[in-house]
Tab-separated table of C-alpha atoms in Angstrom:
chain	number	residue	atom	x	y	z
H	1	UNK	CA	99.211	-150.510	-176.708
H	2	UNK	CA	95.593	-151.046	-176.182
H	3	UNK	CA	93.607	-151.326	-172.920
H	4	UNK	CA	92.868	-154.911	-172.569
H	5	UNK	CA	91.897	-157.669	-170.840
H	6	UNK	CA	95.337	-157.678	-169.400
H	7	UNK	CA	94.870	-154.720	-167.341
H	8	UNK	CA	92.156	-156.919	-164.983
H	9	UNK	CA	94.543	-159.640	-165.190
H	10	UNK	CA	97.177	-157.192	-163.872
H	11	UNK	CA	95.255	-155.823	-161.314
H	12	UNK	CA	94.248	-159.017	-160.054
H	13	UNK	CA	97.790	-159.925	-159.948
H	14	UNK	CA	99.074	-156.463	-158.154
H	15	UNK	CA	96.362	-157.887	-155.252
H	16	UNK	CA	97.912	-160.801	-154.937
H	17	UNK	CA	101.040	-159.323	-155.125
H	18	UNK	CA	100.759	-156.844	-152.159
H	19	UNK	CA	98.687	-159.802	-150.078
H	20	UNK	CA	101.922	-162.061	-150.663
H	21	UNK	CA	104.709	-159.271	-149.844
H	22	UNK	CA	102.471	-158.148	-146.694
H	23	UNK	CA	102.165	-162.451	-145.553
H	24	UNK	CA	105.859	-163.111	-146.200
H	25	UNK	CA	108.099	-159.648	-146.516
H	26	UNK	CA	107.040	-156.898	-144.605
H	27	UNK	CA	105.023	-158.706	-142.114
H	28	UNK	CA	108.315	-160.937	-140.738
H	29	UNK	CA	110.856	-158.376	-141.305
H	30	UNK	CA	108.574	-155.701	-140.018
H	31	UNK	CA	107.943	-158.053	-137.141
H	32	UNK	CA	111.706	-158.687	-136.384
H	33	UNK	CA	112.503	-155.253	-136.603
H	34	UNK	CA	109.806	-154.462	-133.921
H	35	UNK	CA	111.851	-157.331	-131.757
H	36	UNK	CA	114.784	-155.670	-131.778
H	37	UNK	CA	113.213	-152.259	-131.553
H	38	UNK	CA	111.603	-153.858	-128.154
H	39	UNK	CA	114.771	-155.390	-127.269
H	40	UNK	CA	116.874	-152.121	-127.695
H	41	UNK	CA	114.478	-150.197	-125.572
H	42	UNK	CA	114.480	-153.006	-123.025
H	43	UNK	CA	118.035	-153.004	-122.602
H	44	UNK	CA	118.352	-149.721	-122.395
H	45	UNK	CA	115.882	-148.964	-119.865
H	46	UNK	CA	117.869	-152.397	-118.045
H	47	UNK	CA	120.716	-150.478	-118.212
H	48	UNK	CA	119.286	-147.507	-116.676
H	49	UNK	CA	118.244	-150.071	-114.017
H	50	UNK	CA	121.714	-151.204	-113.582
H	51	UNK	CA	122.758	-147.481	-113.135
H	52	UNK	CA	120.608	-146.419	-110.604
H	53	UNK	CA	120.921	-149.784	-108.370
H	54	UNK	CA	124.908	-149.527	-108.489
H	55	UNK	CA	124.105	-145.573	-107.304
H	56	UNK	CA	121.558	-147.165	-104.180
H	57	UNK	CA	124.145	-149.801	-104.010
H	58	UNK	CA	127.867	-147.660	-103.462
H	59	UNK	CA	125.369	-145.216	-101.337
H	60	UNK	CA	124.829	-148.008	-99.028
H	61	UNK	CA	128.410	-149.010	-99.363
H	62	UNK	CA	129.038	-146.097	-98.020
H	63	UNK	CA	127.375	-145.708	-95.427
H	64	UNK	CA	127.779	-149.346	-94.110
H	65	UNK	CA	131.654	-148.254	-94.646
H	66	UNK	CA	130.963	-145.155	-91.997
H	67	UNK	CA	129.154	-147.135	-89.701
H	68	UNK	CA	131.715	-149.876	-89.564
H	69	UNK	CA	134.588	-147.241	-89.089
H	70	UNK	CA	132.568	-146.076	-86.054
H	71	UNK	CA	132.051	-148.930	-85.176
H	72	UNK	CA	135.862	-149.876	-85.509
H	73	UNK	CA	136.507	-146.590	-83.518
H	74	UNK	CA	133.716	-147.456	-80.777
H	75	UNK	CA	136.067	-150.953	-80.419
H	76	UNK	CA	139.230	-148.932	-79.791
H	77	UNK	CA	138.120	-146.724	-77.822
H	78	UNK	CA	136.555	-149.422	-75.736
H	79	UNK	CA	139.588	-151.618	-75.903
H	80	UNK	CA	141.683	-148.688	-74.718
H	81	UNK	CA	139.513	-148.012	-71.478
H	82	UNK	CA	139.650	-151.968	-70.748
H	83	UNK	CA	143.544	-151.619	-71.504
H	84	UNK	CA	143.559	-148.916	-68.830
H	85	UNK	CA	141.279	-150.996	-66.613
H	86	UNK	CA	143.358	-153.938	-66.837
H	87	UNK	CA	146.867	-151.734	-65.904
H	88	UNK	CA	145.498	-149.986	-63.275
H	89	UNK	CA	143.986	-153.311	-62.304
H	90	UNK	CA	147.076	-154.839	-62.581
H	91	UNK	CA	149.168	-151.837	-60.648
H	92	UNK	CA	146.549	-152.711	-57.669
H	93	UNK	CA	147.276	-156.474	-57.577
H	94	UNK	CA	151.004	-155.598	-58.109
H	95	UNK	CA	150.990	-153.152	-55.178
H	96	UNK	CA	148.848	-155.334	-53.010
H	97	UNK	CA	151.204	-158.111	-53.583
H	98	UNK	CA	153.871	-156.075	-52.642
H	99	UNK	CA	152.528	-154.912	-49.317
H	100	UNK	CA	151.543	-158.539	-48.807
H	101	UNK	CA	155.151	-159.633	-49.617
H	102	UNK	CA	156.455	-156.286	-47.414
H	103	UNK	CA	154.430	-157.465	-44.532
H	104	UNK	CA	154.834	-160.818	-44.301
H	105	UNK	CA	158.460	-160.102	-44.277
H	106	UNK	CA	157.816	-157.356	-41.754
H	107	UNK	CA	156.187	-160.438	-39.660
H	108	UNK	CA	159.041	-162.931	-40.727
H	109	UNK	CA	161.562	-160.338	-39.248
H	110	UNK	CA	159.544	-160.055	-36.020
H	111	UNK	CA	159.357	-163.407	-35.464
H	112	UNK	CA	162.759	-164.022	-36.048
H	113	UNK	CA	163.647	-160.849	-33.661
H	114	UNK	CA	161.315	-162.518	-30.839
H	115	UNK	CA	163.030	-165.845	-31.049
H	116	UNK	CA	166.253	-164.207	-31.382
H	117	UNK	CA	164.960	-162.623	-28.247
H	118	UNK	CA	163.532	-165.964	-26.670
H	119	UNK	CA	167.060	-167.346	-27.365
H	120	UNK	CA	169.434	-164.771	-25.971
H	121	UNK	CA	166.373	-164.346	-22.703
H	122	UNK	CA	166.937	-168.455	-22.291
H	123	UNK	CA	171.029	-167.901	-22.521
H	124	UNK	CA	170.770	-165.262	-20.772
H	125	UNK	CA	168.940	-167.202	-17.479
H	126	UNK	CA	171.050	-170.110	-18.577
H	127	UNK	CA	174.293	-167.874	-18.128
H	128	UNK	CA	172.449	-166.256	-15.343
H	129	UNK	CA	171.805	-169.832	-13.229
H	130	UNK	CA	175.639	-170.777	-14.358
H	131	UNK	CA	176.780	-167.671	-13.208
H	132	UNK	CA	174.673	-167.756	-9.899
H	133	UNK	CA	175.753	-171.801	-9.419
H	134	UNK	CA	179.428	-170.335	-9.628
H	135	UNK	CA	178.795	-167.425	-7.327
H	136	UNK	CA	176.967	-169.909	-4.607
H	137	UNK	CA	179.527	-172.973	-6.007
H	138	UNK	CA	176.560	-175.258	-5.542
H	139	UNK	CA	173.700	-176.731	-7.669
H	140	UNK	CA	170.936	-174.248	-8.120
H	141	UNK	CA	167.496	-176.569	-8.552
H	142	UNK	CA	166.167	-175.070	-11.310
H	143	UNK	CA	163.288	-176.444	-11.012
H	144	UNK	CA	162.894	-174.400	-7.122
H	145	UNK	CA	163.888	-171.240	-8.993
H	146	UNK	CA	161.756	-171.420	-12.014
H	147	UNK	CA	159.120	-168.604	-11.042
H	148	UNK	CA	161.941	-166.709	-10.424
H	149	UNK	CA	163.941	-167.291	-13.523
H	150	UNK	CA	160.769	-166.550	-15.645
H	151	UNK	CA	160.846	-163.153	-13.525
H	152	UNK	CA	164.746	-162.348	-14.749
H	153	UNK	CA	163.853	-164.090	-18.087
H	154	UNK	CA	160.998	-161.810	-18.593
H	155	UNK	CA	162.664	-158.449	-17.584
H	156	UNK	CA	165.459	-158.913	-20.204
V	1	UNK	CA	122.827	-158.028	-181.516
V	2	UNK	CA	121.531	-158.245	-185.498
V	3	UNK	CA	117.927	-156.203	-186.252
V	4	UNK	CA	114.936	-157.085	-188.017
V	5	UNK	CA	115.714	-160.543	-186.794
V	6	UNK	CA	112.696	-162.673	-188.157
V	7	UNK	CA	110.245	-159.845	-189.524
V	8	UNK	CA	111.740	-159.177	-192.853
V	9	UNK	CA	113.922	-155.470	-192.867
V	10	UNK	CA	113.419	-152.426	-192.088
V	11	UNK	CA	113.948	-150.395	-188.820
V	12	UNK	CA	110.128	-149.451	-188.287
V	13	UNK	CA	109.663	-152.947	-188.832
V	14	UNK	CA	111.989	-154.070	-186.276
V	15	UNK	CA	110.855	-151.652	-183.817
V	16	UNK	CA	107.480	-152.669	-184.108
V	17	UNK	CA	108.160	-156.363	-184.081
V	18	UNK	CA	109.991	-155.698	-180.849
V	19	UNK	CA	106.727	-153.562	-179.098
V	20	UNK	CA	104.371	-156.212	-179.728
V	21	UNK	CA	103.142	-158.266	-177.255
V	22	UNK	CA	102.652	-162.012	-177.247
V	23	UNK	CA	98.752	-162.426	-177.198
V	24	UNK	CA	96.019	-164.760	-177.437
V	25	UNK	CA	93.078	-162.968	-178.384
V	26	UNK	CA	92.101	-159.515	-179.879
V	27	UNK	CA	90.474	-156.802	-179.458
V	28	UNK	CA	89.678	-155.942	-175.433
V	29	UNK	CA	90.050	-159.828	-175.224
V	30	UNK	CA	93.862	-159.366	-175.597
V	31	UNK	CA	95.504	-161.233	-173.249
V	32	UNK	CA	99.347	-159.511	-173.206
V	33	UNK	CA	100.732	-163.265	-172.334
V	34	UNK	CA	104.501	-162.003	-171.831
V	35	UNK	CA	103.442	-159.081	-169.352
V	36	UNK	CA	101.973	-161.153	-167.708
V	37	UNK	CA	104.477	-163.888	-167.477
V	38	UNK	CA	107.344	-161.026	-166.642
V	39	UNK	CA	105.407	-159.256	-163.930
V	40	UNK	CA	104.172	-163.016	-162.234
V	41	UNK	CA	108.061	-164.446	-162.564
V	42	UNK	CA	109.297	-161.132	-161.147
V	43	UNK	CA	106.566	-161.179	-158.529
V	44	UNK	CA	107.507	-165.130	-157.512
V	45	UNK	CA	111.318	-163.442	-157.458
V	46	UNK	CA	110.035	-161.257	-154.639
V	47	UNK	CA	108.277	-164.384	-153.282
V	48	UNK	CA	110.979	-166.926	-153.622
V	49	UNK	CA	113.409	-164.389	-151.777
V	50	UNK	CA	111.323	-163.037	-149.372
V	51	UNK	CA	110.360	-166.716	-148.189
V	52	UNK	CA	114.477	-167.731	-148.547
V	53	UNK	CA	115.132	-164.473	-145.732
V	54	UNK	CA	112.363	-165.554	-143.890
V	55	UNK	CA	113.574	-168.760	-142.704
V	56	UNK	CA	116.498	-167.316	-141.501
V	57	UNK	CA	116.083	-163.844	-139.913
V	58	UNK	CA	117.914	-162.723	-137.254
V	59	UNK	CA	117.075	-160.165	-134.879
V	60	UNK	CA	120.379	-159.993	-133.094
V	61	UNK	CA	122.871	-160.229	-136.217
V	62	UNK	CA	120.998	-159.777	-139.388
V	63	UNK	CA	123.355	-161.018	-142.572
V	64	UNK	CA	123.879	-159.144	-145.449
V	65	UNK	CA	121.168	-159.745	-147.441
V	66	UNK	CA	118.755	-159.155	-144.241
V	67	UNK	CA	120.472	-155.704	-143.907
V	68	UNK	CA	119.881	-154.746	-147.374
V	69	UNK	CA	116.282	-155.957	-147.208
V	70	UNK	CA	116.001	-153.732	-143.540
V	71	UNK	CA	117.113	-150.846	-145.092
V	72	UNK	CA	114.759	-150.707	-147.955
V	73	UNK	CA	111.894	-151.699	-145.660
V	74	UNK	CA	112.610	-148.596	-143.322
V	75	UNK	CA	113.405	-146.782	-146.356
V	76	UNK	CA	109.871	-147.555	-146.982
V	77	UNK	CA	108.641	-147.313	-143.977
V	78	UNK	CA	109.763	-143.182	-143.291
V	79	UNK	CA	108.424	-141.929	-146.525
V	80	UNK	CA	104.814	-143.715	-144.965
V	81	UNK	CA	105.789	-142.302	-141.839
V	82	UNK	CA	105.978	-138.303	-143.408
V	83	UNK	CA	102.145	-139.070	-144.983
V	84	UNK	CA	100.896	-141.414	-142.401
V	85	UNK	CA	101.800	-140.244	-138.904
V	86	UNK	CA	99.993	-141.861	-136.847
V	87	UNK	CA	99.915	-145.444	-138.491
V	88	UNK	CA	96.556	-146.730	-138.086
V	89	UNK	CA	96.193	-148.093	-141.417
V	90	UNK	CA	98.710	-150.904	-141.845
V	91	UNK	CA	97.884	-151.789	-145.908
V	92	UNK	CA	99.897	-148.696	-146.600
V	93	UNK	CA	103.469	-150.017	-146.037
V	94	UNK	CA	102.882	-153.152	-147.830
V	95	UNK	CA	101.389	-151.911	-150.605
V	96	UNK	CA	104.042	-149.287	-150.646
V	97	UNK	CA	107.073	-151.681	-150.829
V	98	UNK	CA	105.201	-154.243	-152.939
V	99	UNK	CA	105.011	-150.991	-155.513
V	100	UNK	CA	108.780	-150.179	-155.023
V	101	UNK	CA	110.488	-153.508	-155.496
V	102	UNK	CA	107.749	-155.174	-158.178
V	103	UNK	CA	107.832	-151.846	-160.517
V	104	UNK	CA	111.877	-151.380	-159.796
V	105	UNK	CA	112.489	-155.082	-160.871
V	106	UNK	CA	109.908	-154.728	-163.694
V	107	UNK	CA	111.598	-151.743	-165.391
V	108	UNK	CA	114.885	-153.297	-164.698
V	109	UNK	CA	113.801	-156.078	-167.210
V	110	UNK	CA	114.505	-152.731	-169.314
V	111	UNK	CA	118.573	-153.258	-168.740
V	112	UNK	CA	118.446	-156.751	-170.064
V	113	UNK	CA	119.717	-156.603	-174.040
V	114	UNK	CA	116.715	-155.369	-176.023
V	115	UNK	CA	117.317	-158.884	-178.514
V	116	UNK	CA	118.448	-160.891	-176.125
V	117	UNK	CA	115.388	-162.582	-174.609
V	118	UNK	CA	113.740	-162.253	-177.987
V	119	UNK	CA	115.830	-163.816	-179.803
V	120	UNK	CA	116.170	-166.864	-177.314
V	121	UNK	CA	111.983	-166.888	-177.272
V	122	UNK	CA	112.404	-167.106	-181.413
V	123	UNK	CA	114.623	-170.140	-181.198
V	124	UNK	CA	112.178	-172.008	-179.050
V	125	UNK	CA	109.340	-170.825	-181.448
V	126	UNK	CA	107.578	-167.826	-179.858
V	127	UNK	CA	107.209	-164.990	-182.463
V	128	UNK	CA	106.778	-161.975	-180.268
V	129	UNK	CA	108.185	-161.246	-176.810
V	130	UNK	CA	108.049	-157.901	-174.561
V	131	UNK	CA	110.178	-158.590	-171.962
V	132	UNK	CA	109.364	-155.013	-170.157
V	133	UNK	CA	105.783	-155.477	-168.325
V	134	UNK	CA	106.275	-151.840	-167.437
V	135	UNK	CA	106.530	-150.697	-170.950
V	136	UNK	CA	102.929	-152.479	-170.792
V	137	UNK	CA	100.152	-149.665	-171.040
V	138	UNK	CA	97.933	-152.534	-169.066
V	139	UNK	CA	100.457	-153.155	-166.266
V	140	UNK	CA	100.867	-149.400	-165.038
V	141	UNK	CA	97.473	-148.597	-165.262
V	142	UNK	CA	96.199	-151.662	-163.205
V	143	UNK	CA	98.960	-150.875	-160.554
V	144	UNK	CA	96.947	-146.760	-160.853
V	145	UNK	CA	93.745	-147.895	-160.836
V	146	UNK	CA	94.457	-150.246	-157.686
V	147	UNK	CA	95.173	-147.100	-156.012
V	148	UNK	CA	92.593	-145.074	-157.191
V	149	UNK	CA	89.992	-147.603	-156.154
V	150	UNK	CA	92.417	-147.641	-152.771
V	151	UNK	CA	92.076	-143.509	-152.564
V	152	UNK	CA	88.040	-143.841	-153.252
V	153	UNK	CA	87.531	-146.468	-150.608
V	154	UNK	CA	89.285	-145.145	-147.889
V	155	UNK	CA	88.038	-141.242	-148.995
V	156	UNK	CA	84.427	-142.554	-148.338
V	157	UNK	CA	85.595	-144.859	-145.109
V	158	UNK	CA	87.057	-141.414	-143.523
V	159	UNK	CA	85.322	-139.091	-144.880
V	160	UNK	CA	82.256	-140.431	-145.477
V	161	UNK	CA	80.307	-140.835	-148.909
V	162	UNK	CA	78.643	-137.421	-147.599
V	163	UNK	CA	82.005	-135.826	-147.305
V	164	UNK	CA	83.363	-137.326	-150.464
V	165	UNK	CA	80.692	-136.050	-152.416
V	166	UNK	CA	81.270	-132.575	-150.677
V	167	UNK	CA	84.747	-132.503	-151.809
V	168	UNK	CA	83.256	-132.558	-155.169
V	169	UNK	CA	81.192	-129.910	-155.027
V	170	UNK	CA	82.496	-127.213	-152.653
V	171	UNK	CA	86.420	-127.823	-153.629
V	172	UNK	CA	88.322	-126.025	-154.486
V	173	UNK	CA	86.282	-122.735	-155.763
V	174	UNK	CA	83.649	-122.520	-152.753
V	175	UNK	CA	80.170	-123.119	-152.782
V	176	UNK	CA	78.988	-120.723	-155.301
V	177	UNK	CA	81.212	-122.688	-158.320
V	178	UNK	CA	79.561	-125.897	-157.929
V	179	UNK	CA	79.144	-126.756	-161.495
V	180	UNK	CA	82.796	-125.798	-161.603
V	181	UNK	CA	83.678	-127.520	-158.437
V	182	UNK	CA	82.431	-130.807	-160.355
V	183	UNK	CA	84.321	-130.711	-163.098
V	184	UNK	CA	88.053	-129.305	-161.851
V	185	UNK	CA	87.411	-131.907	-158.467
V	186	UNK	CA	86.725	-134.604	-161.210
V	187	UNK	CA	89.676	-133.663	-163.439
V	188	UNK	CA	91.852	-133.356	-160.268
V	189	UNK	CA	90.842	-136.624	-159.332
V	190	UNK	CA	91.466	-138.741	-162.833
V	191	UNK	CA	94.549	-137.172	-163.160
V	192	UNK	CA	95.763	-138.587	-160.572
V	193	UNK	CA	95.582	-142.534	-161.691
V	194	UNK	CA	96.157	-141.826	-165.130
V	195	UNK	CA	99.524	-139.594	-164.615
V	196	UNK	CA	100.624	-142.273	-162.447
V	197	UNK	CA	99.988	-144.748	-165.055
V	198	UNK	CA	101.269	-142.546	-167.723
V	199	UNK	CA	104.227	-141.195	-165.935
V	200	UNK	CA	105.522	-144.675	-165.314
V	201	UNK	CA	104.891	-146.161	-168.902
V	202	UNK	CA	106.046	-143.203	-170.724
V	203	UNK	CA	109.661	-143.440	-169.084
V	204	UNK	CA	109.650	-146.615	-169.835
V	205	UNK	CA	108.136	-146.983	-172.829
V	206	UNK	CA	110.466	-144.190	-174.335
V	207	UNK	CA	113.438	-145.860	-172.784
V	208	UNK	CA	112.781	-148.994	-173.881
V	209	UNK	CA	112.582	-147.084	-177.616
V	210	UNK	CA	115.886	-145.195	-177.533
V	211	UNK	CA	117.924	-148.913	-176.581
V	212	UNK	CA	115.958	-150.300	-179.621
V	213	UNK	CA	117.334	-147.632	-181.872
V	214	UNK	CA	120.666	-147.592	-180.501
V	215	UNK	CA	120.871	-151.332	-181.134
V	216	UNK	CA	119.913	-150.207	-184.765
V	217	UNK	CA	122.710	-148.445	-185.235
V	218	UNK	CA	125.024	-151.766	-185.487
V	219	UNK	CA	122.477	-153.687	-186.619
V	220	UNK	CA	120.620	-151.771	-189.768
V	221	UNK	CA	123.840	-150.504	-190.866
V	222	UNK	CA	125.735	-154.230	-190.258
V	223	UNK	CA	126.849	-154.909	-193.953
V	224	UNK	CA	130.325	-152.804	-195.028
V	225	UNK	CA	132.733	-150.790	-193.379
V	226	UNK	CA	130.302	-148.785	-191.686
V	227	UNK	CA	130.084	-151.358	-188.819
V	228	UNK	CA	133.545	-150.150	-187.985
V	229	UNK	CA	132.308	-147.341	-186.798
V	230	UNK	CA	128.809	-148.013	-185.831
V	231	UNK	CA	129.557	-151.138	-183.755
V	232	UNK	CA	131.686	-149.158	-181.162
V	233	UNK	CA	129.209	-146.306	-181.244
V	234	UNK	CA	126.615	-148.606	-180.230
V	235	UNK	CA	128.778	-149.896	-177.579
V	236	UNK	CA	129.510	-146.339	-175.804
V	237	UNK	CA	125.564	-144.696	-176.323
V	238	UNK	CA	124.464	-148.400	-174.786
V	239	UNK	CA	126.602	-148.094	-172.324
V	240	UNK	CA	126.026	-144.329	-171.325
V	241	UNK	CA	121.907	-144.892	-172.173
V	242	UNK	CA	122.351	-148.052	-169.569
V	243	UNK	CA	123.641	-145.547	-166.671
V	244	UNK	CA	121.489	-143.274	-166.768
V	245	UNK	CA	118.788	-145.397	-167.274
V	246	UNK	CA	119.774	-147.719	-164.361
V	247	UNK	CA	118.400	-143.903	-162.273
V	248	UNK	CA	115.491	-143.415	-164.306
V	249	UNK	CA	114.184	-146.555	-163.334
V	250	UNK	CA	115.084	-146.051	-159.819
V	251	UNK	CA	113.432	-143.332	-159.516
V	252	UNK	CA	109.819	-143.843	-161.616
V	253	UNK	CA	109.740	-146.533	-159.055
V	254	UNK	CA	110.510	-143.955	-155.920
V	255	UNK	CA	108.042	-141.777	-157.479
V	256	UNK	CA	105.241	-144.396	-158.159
V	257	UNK	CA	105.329	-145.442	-154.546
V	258	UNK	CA	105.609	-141.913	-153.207
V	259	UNK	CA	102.556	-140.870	-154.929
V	260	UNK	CA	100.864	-143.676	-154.218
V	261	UNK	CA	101.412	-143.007	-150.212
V	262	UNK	CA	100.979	-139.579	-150.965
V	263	UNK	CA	97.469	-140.010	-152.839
V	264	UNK	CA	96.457	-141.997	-150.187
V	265	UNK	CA	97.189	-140.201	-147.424
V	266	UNK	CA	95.227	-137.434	-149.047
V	267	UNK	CA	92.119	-139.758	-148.783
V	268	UNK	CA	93.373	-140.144	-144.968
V	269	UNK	CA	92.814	-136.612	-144.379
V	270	UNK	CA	90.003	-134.884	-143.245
V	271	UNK	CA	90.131	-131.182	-144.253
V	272	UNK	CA	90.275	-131.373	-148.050
C-alpha cells in the first residue's frame, strides 16, 4: 500500500504506453477513419457533380431536341414547297406536251387535208383532161395545156 | 476456491496474503514486481492487437473487430471533442484512449477468480501475487500524476508561467484574498491528481476486497455441513458481485479518462 519505487516505474511505463497506442492505435485507425471521412465527402460532393451535369446535360437535350424538331419542320415545310414546285412543274411540261402533241396533230391533219387536196386537184385535172379528150374525142397534149391545167388545178 | 491457501488460517490472514504484492526491495525501494508485470502484459495486449488490426485495416469494409475498435476510438474521440473543440493539441486523444482501454483491461484483471492466478503462481513457487495493478496505490497515482504534470505543462505553455501563477493568487476569491487564493487554488489543484488516483484505487481496491470475502464464505467455513449452504451462497453473491462489478469497472475507467480530458482542457483554457 505504500508509495514506492513502483509508482516511477509506472509512470514511466504509462509514457510508453500512450507513445505506443498513439504510433500503432489511434494514429492508423485515426488515419483510416480520416480516409474514409475524405472519401465520403469526395463522393458526395462527386455526386453532386453528377447531379448538376445530368441537369446541364437533359437541358441541352432539350434544347438540341427543339432545334432538331424545327429543324425537322423547316425540312417539311421545304419539301412541301419543292413538292408543289415539282407538280406545278410537272402540270407545265404535261400541258406543254399536250399542246405540242395537239399541234403537231393539228399540222398532221393539215397536211393530210392539203394532200388530200393535191390529190382530188390532180384527179380532178386528170378527170378534167379525160373529160375534155372525150368532149374533143382527140388526144389533148398535156404537155401544150399544162399552164392551163395548173390554172383549173389551182382554182379547185 | 479453498482460503488461507499457503499462509497458515485465518481470514485476516488470507486477506492479507492475497493484498500483498510480489516485491524485491523495501521500503520506497519496493519494486511491486506483479503490478508491474500485469499492467506491461496488459499494455503488450493493447500492443499485440493494435499491431494485429493494423496490418489489415480497411477503409472501405472494416471487419468486426475494426468496427468495434472504430467505435471506441470515436467514442473517444467526441468526449475530446466536447473539451477540446478546436483540436490543436493532438496528445489528448491518445492519451485519452490509452487511459480507457489500459485502466478498463487493468481492473478487469479484477473479474478473473480472486485464487485463481494465485494459486497457479504458488505451484510454480511465487509466494505472493496481485493480479489487479489497479488495486495498486502506485499504478493509479502514476497514471494522476502523468496528468497533473500534463495539466501544469500545458497551464504554463497557454497561459504562461505569469498567468499560472496568477491563477494562484487572484482565483477564485479576487485580489484582496491572496493568502487565501494560495491555499484554496493549491488545494483545488492537488485534489485533482490525488482524487483521480484515489477514486480509481478505492473502487477497486474495495472491490477487489468484497470478492475476497465472498470467496471466504466457502472457503473459511469448508469443513461440515455448512458448505452446503455456503458453497451455493458463494456462487450467487459471486455471481451478482461479478455483474455489477463488470459496470463499476467500466465506468472508473469512463470517468478516469473523462477527467483526465476534462482537467486538461481546463489547462487549455484561458479565462480561469
Amino acid at each position: 500500500m505504500n508509495i514506492t519505487v513502483t509508482l516511477i516505474a509506472q509512470i514511466i511505463a504509462f509514457v510508453i504506453m500512450v507513445w505506443l497506442v498513439n504510433k500503432f492505435l489511434w494514429g492508423p485507425v485515426s488515419s483510416i477513419l480520416e480516409a474514409r471521412r475524405k472519401k465520403i465527402a469526395e463522393g458526395l460532393s462527386a455526386s453532386e457533380r453528377g447531379k448538376h451535369e445530368l441537369k446541364l446535360a437533359e437541358e441541352r437535350a432539350t434544347e438540341i431536341l427543339k432545334e432538331s424538331k424545327e429543324k425537322a419542320a423547316e425540312i417539311v415545310a421545304q419539301a412541301q414547297s419543292r413538292h408543289n414546285e415539282i407538280l406545278d412543274e410537272a402540270k407545265e411540261n404535261a400541258r406543254a406536251e399536250a399542246d405540242r402533241i395537239i399541234d403537231a396533230g393539228r399540222a398532221e391533219v393539215e397536211q393530210e387535208l392539203n394532200r388530200a387536196k393535191e390529190d382530188l386537184r390532180a384527179q380532178v385535172a386528170r378527170l378534167s383532161v379525160t373529160g375534155a379528150e372525150r368532149v374533143l374525142k382527140r388526144e389533148v397534149d398535156a404537155k401544150a395545156h399544162e399552164s392551163a391545167l395548173d390554172d383549173l388545178a389551182a382554182q379547185i | 476456491m479453498s482460503a488461507a491457501e499457503g499462509s497458515g488460517s485465518g481470514t485476516v490472514a488470507y486477506i492479507q496474503h492475497h493484498l500483498t504484492n510480489l516485491h524485491v526491495g523495501e521500503g520506497f525501494w519496493q519494486l511491486n514486481i506483479d503490478t508491474l508485470f500485469f499492467s506491461a502484459l496488459l499494455g503488450a495486449l493493447i500492443i499485440f492487437a493494435a499491431r494485429s488490426l493494423g496490418k489489415r485495416l480497411e477503409a472501405g469494409t472494416p471487419g468486426g473487430f475494426q468496427n468495434f475498435v472504430e467505435s471506441v476510438l470515436e467514442f473517444v474521440d467526441e468526449q475530446v471533442n466536447d473539451s477540446f473543440p478546436s483540436r490543436d493539441n493532438k496528445l489528448i486523444a491518445p492519451l485519452a484512449l490509452t487511459i480507457l482501454v489500459w485502466v478498463w483491461l487493468m481492473n478487469f484483471m479484477d473479474l478473473i477468480p480472486v485464487d485463481l492466478l494465485p494459486a497457479i503462481a504458488h505451484s510454480i513457487g511465487i509466494e505472493y501475487l496481485k493480479v489487479v495493478p489497479t488495486t495498486d496505490l502506485n499504478t493509479t497515482l502514476a497514471l494522476a500524476l502523468t496528468v497533473f504534470a500534463l495539466t501544469v505543462y500545458y497551464n504554463i505553455r497557454i497561459k504562461g508561467l505569469g498567468g499560472y501563477l496568477k491563477m494562484f493568487l487572484f482565483h477564485p476569491f479576487g485580489k484582496f484574498m491572496i493568502p487565501v487564493n494560495i491555499v484554496m487554488t493549491a488545494i483545488e489543484e492537488l485534489a485533482k491528481p490525488i482524487s483521480l488516483a484515489l477514486r480509481l484505487f478505492g473502487n477497486m481496491f474495495a472491490g477487489e476486497l468484497v470478492f475476497l470475502l465472498i470467496a471466504l464464505l466457502g472457503g473459511a467455513t469448508a469443513i461440515g455441513a455448512g458448505l452446503l449452504i455456503f458453497f451455493p451462497l458463494q456462487v450467487v453473491l459471486d455471481l451478482a458481485w461479478l455483474m455489477f462489478h463488470i459496470l463499476i469497472i467500466t465506468l472508473q475507467a469512463f470517468i478516469f479518462m473523462v477527467l483526465t480530458i476534462v482537467y486538461l482542457g481546463m489547462a487549455h483554457t484561458e479565462d480561469h
